[in-house]
XYZ file of C-alpha atoms in Angstrom:
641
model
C -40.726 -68.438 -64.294
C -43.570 -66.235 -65.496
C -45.338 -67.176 -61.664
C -42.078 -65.743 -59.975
C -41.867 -62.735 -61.686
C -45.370 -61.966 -61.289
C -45.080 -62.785 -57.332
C -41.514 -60.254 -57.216
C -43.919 -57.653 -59.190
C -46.262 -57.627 -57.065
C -44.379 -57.737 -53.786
C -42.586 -54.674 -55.392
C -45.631 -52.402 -55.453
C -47.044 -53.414 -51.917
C -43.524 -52.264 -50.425
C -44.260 -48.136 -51.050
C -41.970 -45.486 -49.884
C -44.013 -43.385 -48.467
C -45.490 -45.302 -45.648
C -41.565 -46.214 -44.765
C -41.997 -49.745 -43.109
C -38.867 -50.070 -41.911
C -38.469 -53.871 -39.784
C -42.505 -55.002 -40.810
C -41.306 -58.457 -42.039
C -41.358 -61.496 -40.086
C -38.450 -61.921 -37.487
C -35.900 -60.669 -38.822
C -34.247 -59.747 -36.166
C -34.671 -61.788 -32.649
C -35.240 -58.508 -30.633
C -38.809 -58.397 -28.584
C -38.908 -54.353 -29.449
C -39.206 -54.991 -32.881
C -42.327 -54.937 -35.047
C -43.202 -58.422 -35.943
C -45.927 -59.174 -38.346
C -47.438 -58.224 -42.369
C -45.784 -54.796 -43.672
C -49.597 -53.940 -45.243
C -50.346 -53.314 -41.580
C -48.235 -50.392 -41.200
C -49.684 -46.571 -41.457
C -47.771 -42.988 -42.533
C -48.552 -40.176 -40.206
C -47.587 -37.195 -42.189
C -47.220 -33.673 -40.201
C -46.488 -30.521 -42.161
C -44.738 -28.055 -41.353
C -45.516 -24.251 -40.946
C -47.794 -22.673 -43.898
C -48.448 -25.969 -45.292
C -51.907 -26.656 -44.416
C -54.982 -24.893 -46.141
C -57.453 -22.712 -44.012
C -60.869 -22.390 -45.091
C -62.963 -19.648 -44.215
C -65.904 -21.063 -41.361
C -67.893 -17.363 -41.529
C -69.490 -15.356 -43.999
C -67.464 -12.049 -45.073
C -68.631 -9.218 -46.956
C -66.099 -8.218 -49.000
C -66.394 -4.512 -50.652
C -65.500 -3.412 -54.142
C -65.309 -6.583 -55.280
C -67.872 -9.892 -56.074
C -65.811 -12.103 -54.372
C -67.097 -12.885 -50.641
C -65.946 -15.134 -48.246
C -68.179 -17.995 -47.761
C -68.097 -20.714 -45.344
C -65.513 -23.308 -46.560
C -64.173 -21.091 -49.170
C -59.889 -21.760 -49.766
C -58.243 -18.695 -47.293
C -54.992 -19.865 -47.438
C -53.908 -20.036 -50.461
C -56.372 -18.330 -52.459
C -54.305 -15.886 -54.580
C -57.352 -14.670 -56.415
C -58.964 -13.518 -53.343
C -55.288 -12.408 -51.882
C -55.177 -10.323 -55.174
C -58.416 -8.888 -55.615
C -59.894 -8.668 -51.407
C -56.269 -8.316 -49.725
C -58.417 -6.510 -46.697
C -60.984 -9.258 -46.479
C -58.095 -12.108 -46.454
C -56.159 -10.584 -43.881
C -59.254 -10.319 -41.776
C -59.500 -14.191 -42.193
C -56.277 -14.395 -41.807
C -54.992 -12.806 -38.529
C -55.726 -13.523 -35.277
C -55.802 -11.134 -32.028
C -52.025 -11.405 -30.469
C -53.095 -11.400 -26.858
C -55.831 -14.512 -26.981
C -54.965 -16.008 -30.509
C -58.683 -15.710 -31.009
C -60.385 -14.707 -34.645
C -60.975 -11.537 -36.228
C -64.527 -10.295 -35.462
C -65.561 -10.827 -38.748
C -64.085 -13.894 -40.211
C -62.731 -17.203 -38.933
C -60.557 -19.408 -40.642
C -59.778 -23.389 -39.933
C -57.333 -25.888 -41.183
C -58.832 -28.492 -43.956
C -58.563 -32.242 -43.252
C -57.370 -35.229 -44.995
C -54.770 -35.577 -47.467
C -55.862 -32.649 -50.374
C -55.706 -30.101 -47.285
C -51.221 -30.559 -47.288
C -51.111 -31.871 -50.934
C -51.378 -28.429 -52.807
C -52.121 -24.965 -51.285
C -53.543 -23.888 -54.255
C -54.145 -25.808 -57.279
C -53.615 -24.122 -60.423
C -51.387 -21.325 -59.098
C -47.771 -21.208 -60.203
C -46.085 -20.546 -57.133
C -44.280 -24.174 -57.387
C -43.012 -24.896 -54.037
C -44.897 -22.692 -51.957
C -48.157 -24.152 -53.801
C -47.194 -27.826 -54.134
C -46.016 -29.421 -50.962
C -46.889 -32.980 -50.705
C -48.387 -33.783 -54.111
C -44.798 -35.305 -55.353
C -45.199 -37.817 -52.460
C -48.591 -38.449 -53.207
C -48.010 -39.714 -56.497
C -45.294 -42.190 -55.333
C -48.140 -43.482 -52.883
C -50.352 -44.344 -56.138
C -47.652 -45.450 -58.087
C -46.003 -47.925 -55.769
C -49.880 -49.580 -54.969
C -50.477 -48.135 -51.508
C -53.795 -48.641 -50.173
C -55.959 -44.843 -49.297
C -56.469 -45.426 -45.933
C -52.357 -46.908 -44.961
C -51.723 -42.520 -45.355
C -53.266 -40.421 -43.270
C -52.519 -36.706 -43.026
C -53.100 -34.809 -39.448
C -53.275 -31.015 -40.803
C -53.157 -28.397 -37.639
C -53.889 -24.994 -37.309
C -49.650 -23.656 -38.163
C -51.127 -19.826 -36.914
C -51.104 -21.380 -33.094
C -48.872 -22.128 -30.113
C -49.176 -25.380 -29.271
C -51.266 -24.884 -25.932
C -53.792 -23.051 -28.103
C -53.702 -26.136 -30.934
C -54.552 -28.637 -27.708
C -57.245 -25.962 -25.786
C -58.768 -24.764 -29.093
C -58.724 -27.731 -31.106
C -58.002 -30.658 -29.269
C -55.323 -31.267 -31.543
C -53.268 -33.684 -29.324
C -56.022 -35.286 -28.117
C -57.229 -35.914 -32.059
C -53.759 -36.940 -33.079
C -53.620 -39.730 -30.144
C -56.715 -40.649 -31.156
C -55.114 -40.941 -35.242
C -52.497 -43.033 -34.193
C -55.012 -45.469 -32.054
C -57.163 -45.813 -34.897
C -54.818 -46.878 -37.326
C -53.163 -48.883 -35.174
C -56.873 -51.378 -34.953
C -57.556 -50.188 -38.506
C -54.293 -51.695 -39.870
C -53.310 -54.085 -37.182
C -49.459 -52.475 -36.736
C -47.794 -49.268 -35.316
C -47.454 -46.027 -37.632
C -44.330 -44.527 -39.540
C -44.300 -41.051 -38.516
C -42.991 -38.221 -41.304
C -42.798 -34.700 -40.236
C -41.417 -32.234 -42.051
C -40.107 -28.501 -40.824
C -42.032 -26.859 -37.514
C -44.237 -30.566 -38.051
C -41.606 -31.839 -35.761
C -41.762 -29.434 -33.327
C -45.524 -30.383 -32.958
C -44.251 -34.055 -32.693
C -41.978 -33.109 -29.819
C -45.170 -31.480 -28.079
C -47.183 -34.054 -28.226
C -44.997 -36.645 -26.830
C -44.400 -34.605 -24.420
C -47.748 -34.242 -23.854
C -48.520 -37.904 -24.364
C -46.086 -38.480 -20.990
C -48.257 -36.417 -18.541
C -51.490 -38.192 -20.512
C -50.663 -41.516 -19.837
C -50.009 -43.698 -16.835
C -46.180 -43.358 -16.864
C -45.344 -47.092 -16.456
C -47.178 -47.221 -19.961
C -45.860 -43.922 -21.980
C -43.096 -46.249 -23.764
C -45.528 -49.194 -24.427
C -47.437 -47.353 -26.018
C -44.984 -46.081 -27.842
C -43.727 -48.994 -28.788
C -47.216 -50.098 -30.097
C -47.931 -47.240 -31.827
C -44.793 -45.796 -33.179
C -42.423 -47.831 -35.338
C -40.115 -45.481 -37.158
C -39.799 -41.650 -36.817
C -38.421 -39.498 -39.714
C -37.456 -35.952 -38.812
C -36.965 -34.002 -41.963
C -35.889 -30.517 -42.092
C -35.991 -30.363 -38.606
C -35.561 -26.473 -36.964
C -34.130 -28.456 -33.532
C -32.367 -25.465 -32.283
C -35.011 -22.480 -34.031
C -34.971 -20.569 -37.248
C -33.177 -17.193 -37.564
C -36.044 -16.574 -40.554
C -38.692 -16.614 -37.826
C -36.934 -13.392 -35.684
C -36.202 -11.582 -39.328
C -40.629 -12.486 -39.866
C -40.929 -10.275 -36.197
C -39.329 -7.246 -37.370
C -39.546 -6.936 -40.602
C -41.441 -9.689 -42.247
C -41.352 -12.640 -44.956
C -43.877 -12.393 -47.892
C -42.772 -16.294 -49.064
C -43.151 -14.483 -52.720
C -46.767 -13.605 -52.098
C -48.050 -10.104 -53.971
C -48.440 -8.607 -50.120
C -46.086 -5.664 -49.070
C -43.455 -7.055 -45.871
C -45.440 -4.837 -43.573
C -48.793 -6.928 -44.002
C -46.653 -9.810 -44.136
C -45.614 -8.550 -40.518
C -49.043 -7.826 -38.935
C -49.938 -11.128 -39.778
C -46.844 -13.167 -38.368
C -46.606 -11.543 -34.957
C -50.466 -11.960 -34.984
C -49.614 -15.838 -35.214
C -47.714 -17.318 -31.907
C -46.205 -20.068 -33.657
C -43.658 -17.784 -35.205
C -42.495 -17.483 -31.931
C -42.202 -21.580 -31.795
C -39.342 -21.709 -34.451
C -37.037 -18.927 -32.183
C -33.564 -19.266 -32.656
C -32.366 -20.841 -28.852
C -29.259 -21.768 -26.835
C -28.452 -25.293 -26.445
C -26.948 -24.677 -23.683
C -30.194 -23.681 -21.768
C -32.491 -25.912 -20.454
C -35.850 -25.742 -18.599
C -37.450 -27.658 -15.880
C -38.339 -31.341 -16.174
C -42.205 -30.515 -16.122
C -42.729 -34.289 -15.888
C -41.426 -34.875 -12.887
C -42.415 -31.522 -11.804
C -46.064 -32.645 -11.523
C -45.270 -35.599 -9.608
C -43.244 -33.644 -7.069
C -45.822 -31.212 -6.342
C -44.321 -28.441 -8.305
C -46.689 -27.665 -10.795
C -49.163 -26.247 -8.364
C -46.210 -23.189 -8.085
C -47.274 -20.422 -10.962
C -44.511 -19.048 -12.400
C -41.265 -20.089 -10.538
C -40.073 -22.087 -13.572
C -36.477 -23.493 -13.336
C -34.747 -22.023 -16.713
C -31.144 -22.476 -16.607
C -28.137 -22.001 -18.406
C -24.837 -23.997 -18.356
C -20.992 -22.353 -17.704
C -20.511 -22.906 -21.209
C -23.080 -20.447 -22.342
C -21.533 -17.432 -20.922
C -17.898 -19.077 -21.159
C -18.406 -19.460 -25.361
C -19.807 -16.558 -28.021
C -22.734 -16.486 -29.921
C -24.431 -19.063 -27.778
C -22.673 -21.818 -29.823
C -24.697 -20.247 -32.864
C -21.836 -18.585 -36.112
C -22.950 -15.373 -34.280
C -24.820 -12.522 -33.323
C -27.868 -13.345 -34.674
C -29.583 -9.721 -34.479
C -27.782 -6.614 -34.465
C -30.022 -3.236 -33.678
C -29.734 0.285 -34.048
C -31.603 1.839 -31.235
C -32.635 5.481 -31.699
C -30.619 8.070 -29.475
C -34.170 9.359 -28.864
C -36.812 7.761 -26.202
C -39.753 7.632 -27.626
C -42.797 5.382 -26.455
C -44.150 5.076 -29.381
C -41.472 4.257 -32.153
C -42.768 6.229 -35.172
C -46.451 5.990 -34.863
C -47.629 8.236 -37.953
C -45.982 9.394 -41.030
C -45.708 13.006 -39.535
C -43.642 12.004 -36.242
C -41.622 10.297 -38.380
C -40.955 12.783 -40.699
C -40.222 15.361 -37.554
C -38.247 12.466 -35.928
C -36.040 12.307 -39.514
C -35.572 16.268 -39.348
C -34.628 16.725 -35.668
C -33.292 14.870 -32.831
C -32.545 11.486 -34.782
C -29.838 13.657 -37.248
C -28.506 14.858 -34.143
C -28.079 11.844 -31.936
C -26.009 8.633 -32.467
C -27.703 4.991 -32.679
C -26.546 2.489 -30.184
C -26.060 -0.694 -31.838
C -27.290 -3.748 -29.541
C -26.426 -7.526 -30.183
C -28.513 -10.766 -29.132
C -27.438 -14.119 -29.237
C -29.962 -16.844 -29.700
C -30.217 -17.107 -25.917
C -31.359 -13.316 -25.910
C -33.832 -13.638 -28.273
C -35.235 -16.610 -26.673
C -35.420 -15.129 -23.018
C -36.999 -12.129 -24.312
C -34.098 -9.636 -24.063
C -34.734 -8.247 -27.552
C -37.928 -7.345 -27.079
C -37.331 -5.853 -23.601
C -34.105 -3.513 -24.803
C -36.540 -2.375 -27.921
C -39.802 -1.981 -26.491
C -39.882 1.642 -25.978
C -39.497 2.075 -30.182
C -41.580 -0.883 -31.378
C -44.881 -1.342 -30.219
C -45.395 -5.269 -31.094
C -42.411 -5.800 -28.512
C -45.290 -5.818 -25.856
C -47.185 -8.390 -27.802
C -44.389 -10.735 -27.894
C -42.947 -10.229 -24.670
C -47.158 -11.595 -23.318
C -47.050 -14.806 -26.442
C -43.347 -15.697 -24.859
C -43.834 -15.637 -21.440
C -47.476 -16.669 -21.229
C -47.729 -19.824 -24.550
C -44.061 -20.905 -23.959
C -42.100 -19.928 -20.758
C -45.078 -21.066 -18.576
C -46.282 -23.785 -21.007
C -47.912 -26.110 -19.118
C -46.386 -28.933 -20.683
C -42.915 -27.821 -21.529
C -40.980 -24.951 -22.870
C -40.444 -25.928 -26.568
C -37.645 -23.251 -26.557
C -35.014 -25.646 -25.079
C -32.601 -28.259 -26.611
C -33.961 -31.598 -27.880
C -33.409 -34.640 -26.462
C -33.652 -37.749 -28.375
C -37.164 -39.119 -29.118
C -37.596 -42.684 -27.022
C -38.812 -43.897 -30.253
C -37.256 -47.503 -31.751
C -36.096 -45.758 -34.978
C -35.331 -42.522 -35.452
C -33.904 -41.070 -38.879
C -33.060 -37.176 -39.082
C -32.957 -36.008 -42.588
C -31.865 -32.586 -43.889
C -30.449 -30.378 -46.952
C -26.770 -29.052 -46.622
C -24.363 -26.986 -48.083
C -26.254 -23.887 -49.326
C -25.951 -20.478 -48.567
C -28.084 -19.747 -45.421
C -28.762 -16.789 -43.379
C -27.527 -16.410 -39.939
C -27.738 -12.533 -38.391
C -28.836 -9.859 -39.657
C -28.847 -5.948 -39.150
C -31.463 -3.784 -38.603
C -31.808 0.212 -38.099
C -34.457 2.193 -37.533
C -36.122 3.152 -41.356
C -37.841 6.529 -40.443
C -41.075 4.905 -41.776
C -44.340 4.617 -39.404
C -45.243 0.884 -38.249
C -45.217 -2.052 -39.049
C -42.350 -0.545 -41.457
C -40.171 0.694 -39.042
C -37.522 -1.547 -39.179
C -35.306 -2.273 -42.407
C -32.724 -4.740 -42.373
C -29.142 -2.628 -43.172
C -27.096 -5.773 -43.931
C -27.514 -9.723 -43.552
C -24.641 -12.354 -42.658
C -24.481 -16.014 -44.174
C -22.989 -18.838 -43.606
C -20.549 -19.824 -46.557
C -18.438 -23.420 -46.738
C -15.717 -22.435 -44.124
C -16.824 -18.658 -43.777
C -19.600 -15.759 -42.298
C -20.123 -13.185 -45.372
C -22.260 -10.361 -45.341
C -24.587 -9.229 -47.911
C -21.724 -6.826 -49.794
C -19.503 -10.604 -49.521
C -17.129 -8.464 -46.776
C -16.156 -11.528 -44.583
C -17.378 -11.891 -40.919
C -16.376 -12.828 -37.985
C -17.546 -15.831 -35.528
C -17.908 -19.386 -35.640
C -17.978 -20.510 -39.105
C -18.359 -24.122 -39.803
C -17.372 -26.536 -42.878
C -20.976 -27.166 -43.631
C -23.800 -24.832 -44.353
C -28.072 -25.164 -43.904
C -30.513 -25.713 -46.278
C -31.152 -21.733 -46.895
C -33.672 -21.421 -44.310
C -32.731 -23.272 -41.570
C -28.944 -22.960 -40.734
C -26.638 -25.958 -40.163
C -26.164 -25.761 -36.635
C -29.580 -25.741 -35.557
C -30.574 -29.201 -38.566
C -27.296 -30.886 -37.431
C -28.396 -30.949 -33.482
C -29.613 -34.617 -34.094
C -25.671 -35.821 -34.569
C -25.873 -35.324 -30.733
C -28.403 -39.108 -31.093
C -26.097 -40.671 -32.396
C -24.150 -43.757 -30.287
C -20.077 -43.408 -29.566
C -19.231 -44.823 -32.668
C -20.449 -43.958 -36.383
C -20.373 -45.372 -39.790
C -19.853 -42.803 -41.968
C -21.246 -43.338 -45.809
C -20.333 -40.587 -48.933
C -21.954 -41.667 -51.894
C -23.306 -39.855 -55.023
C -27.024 -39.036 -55.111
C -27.520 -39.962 -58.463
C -27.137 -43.444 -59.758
C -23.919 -44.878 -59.416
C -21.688 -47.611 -59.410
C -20.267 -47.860 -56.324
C -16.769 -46.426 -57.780
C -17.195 -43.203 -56.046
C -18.477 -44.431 -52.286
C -16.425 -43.108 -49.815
C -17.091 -45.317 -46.203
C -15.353 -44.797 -42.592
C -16.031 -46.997 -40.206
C -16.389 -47.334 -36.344
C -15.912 -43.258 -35.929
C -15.554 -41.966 -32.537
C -18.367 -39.718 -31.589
C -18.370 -37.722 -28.409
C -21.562 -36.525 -27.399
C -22.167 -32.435 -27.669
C -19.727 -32.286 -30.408
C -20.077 -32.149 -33.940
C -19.228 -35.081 -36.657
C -18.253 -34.782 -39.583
C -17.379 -36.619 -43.269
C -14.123 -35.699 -44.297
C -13.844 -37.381 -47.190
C -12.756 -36.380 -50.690
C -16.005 -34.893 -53.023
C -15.880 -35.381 -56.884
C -16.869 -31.605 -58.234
C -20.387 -30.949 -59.581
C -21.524 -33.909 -57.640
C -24.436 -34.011 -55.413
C -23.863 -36.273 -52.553
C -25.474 -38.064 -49.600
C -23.919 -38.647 -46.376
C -25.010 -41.214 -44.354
C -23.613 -41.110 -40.272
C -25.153 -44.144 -38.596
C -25.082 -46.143 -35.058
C -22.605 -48.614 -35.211
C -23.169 -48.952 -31.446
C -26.679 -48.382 -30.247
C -28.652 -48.550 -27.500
C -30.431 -52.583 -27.985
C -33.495 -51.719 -30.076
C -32.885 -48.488 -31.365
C -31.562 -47.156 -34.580
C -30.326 -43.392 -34.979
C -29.579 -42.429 -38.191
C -28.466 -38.882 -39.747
C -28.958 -38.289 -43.484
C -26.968 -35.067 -45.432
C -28.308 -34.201 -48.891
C -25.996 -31.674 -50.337
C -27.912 -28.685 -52.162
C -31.417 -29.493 -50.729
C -33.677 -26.990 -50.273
C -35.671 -27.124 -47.129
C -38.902 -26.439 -48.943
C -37.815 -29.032 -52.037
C -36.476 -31.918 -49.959
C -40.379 -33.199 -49.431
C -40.070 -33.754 -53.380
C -36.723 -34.565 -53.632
C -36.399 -38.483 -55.481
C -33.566 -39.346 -54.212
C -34.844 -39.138 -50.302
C -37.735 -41.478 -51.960
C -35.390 -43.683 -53.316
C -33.006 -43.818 -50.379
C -36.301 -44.542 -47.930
C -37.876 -47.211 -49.957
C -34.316 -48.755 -50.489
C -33.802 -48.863 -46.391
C -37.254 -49.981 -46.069
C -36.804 -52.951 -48.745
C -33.581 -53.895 -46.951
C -35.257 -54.133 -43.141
C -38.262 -55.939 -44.848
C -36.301 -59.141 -45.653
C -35.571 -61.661 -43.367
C -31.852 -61.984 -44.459
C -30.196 -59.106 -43.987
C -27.056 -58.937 -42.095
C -26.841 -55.184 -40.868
C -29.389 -52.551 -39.818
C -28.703 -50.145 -42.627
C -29.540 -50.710 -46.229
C -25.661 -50.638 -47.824
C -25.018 -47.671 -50.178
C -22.352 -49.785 -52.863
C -24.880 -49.466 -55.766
C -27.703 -47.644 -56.904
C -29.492 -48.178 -60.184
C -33.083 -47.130 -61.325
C -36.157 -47.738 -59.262
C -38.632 -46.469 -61.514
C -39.559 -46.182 -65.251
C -39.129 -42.469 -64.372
C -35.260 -43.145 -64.027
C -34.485 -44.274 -66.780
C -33.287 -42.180 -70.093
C -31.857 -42.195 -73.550
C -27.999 -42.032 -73.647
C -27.660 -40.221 -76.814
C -24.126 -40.418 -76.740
C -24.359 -44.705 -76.860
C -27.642 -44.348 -78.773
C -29.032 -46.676 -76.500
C -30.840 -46.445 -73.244
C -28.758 -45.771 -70.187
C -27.967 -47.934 -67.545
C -28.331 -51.141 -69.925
C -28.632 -53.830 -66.511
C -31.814 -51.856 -65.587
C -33.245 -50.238 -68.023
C -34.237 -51.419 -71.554
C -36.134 -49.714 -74.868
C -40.014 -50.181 -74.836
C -42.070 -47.940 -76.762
C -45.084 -47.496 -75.868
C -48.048 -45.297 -77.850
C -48.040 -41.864 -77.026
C -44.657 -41.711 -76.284
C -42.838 -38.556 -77.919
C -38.914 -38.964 -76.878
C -36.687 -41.575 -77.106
C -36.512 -40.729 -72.991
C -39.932 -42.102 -72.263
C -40.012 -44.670 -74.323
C -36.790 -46.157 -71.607
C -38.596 -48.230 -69.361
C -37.219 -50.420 -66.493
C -36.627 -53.918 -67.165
C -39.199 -56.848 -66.117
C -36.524 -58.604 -64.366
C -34.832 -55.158 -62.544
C -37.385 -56.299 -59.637
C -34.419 -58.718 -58.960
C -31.727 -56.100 -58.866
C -33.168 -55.185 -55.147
C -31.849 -58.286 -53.642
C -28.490 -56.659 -53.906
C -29.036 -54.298 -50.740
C -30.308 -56.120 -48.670
C-alpha cells in the first residue's frame, strides 16, 4: 500500500501545470496527430507580453547630479531608484528614435534572457503587478517537481515592431531555433503560453515560419514542435489603451508625468502593434503573394474591407472609439511653446468653434486619425511613417488584420470577463504645449448590458452582455469564439471549490461562425465563475477551447490559481490513457494543494474534510497552515479523468 502511494506521489509532482502537457501519455487516443510518448519530454515556451521583460543598459551613461550612472548591464527597466533619482538618464535608455527604432546616442538598452528577465521587473519594489509578472508561476514550477531546463522563457525587445525584433535581433530566427532545441533536448514538442501582445508575436512568427520553411513542411513541423497553444489575454482585435498611450499617455502607476510617459510610447512602434482594428478588413495573403510573383510589387498591397464594414457602426466595435476636438484654427504646429499657447488660449481659439471628429477602429488602423490631426499634433507624422512603413508594408504580413485560427493541434484561448473596461474616449485640445496637448474630456465603458461615460450618463452603440478584463475590451478577447466548431459544450461552474451542485452544462450548442456565443445560464450572486465553451465537433485532431474567468484582471490572470488549477486538471485528464472525452469534466473540484486548504472556524475543523486533514507542522502560526492535504487526496484526481 505504502509502494502505491509513494508511486501516485510521485507521478503527482512530475505532472506540473506550468509546462501544460496536454495528450503526452501513451496512446490514448488512436489519432496519428497526436503526441505519443513520456510527458517529461514536453517543454513550456513562455512569451510575455508588452512591458514584461527587463532591459538592461549595454552602454555607459553619465548621469549628472546624481552618483548613480548607467553601467553596462545595469536593470533599465524597472529600476525605480534610477527612474526616481536620473528620470533624464532613464529616458535616454529608454526611448528610441521614431523614424529607425534605433537607440538614443548615448545609451542603449536590451532585453535580459532566461527566466529572472519575465519573473519580476524589479525585485524589492512594491508595485505588485506591474513588478511581479511570472514569479507566481514560477513557484508552481518548483513546487509541482519540474525539471529547470522543461521552462524556457524567450524575452524580446516589447519597444519594437516585429520587423525590427527579426532585422535587429534575429528574434524569429532565435525563437525557431528555441523550439528546435528543446524539441532534441527533451525528445517531444513544446506547450506554448503567451500572455497579452506575447501572442501577437506568436502570430508573427508563424507567419513568418510559413515563408521560412519549405511549404509542404510548415505543418510538420508544426506538428513536431508545437503540441498545445494557450492564448491568454489575447488583444486579437487591438487595445483601445494603446491609441489613449498615442495621445495622451499611460504611466502604468510609475512616478513619471503622462507627457514623458507619451514621448516614450510613440518612440516605441509596438504601441502601434496592439491598434484597435476592424474585423471586417483584411489584407493580402502575403504567402501566396510571394509565390505568385507579387511581392516583387512595392507598395500595391491588397487591403480590403467587406460590405459589412460600411453597412454596420462602429466597425463591429461598442463604438466610436476616439472622439476629437479639432481647433477652428490651422496651425502647423499644434501648440509648440507655452507662449503660442497662451496667445492661442486668448485669441482665435475663444473665438472659433471645435469640430468634433469620430474614428472607428478601422480609422485608426488605416491611419485616418493621424491624417485628419496632423496639422495640430506633431507626432501624427511619426506615426503615420511606423504605420505605413513596420505594418502596412510588412514584409511578412500586416498584423493589423483579423486572426485566423492557429493550424496548431490544440489551441486554448483564455481571458478575464466581466469588468468595467474602457472603450472610446474624448479628447480636446488642452491649451498646453506638447506632448501635453491633448487631455482626454470624457471616457466611455463598457458596463454588463450598457456604454457609460465617465459622469455614468449612458451611451449609445453596441453594448454587449459581457464586458473585458479592464484593459482589453470584450469584443476584441472574445474574437477566438469565431475557432470554435458548429457545435459547443457550454460549462458554468464556480471558480472556487465546489461540489458540483452549482454546474450549469448545455450541450451540443449551435455556433455559427462570425457570431458571438454565449452562456446564458443562471449565476449564483457574489460568485466568481468559469465558463468553459468547447468543440463538440472539431476538425479530426484539433481541439479549440475558450475559457471565461469572471473578474480577472488582464495583468492578474498570469497569477490567478484557479487558471493553474483548471490547466493542470485538463492536463492530468489528457495524460491518462482512459479517458472518455477530450475535456477534463468540470462536476467537482476539491483542493490541489496544501495551499488550498483552510480552517473552517465555523465546524472547528479543517474544511473540505475528503481532502484536506489537520497536520501541524513546527513553525506553523494559524490553525490555516497547519490544514494540509491528505496523503491519499492524490487519488481524488482519478475522478476527472
Amino acid at each position: 500500500m505504502a509502494a502505491n502511494l509513494k508511486s501516485v506521489t510521485a507521478l503527482c509532482t512530475v505532472l506540473a501545470v506550468v509546462i501544460l502537457l496536454f495528450r503526452g501519455g501513451a496512446a490514448a487516443v488512436e489519432d496519428e496527430t497526436e503526441f505519443h510518448g513520456d510527458y517529461s519530454k514536453l517543454s513550456g515556451i513562455i512569451i510575455p507580453g508588452f512591458a514584461s521583460t527587463q532591459l538592461r543598459a549595454w552602454s555607459m551613461l553619465d548621469c549628472p547630479y546624481t552618483p548613480l550612472d548607467f553601467n553596462p548591464l545595469d536593470l533599465v527597466w524597472l529600476d525605480t531608484t534610477k527612474l526616481l533619482s536620473a528620470v533624464n538618464c532613464w529616458f535616454k535608455c529608454m526611448v528610441l528614435d521614431p523614424y529607425n527604432q534605433t537607440d538614443h546616442p548615448e545609451c542603449k538598452s536590451r532585453p535580459d534572457s532566461g527566466l529572472s528577465a519575465i519573473t519580476e521587473l524589479d525585485p524589492g519594489y512594491i508595485t505588485g503587478p506591474l513588478s511581479t509578472v511570472w514569479k507566481e508561476w514560477l513557484k508552481w514550477c518548483v513546487e509541482f517537481g519540474i525539471e529547470a531546463n522543461a521552462i524556457v522563457a524567450v524575452p524580446y525587445d516589447w519597444r519594437l515592431s516585429p520587423t525590427k525584433l527579426e532585422e535587429r535581433d534575429l528574434y524569429f530566427h532565435k525563437l525557431k531555433l528555441t523550439f528546435e532545441t528543446a524539441l532534441k533536448l527533451r525528445g517531444g514538442p513544446s506547450i506554448v503560453f503567451a500572455h497579452s501582445m506575447g501572442n501577437n508575436v506568436f502570430r508573427y512568427f508563424l507567419e513568418w515560419l510559413r515563408l521560412e520553411i519549405a511549404p509542404k513542411h510548415y505543418l510538420e513541423w508544426l506538428d513536431q514542435h508545437i503540441h498545445a497553444y494557450f492564448a491568454v489575454g489575447a488583444p486579437l482585435l487591438g487595445s483601445v489603451e494603446a491609441i489613449k498611450s498615442t495621445l495622451s499617455g499611460v504611466t502604468f502607476g510609475l512616478p513619471i508625468s503622462e507627457g514623458t510617459a507619451r514621448l516614450l510610447s510613440n518612440s516605441f512602434a509596438s504601441s502601434l502593434w496592439l491598434m484597435p482594428f476592424s474585423k471586417n478588413c483584411k489584407g493580402d495573403n502575403t504567402f501566396w503573394t510571394h509565390f505568385s510573383g507579387g511581392a516583387a510589387k512595392k507598395d500595391k498591397r491588397v487591403y480590403h474591407c467587406t460590405d459589412e464594414e460600411y453597412q454596420s457602426n462602429y466597425s463591429g466595435w461598442p463604438t466610436n472609439i476616439i472622439n476629437i476636438e479639432i481647433p477652428s484654427t490651422n496651425s502647423r504646429d499644434a501648440y509648440p511653446s507655452v507662449t503660442e499657447a497662451i496667445q492661442a488660449n486668448m485669441t482665435t481659439m475663444e473665438c472659433g468653434l471645435p469640430t468634433l471628429l469620430s474614428f472607428t477602429a478601422r480609422e485608426l488602423a488605416d491611419g485616418s486619425l493621424f491624417k485628419a490631426i496632423k496639422d495640430y499634433d506633431p507626432d501624427s507624422k511619426r506615426m503615420l511613417h511606423q504605420l505605413k512603413k513596420l505594418y502596412h508594408d510588412d514584409p511578412v504580413m500586416n498584423p493589423l488584420t483579423p486572426w485566423e485560427r492557429p493550424p496548431i493541434k490544440n489551441v486554448f484561448c483564455i481571458y478575464g470577463a466581466h469588468l468595467k473596461t474602457e472603450v472610446g474616449y474624448y479628447f480636446a485640445p488642452s491649451g498646453k504645449p506638447y506632448p501635453d496637448n491633448w487631455i482626454i474630456t470624457d471616457i466611455i465603458y463598457e458596463t454588463e448590458g450598457s456604454l457609460v461615460s465617465r459622469s455614468g450618463t449612458v451611451v449609445d452603440g453596441n453594448a454587449g452582455p459581457i464586458t473585458g478584463d479592464e484593459t482589453v475590451p470584450y469584443h476584441s478577447l472574445s474574437w477566438c469564439k469565431n475557432w470554435l466548431g458548429p457545435k459547443v459544450n457550454i460549462t458554468m461552474a464556480p471558480q472556487p471549490e465546489h461540489d458540483g451542485s452549482d454546474v450549469h452544462v448545455e450541450l451540443n450548442v449551435e455556433h455559427e461562425h462570425g457570431s458571438d456565443i454565449i452562456a446564458n445560464m443562471t449565476k449564483a450572486p457574489r460568485v466568481k465563475y468559469i465558463t468553459f465553451y468547447e468543440d463538440s465537433e472539431s476538425i479530426t485532431g484539433k481541439r479549440t477551447a475558450v475559457w471565461e474567468l469572471d473578474k480577472t484582471n488582464h495583468r492578474n490572470i498570469v497569477r490567478s490559481p484557479v487558471l493553474m488549477r483548471e490547466l493542470w486538471l485538463q492536463m492530468w485528464h489528457d495524460i491518462q490513457p482512459g479517458a472518455k472525452s477530450k475535456f477534463v469534466t468540470k462536476a467537482k473540484r476539491g483542493p490541489l494543494r496544501d495551499a488550498d486548504c483552510y480552517w473552517d472556524y465555523g465546524k472547528a475543523c479543517c474544511a473540505w474534510q475528503e481532502y484536506c486533514e489537520y497536520r501541524y507542522s513546527f513553525g506553523d502560526v494559524h490553525l490555516g497552515q497547519s490544514c494540509r492535504l491528505r496523503n491519499t487526496s492524490a487519488n481524488m484526481l482519478l475522478q476527472y479523468i
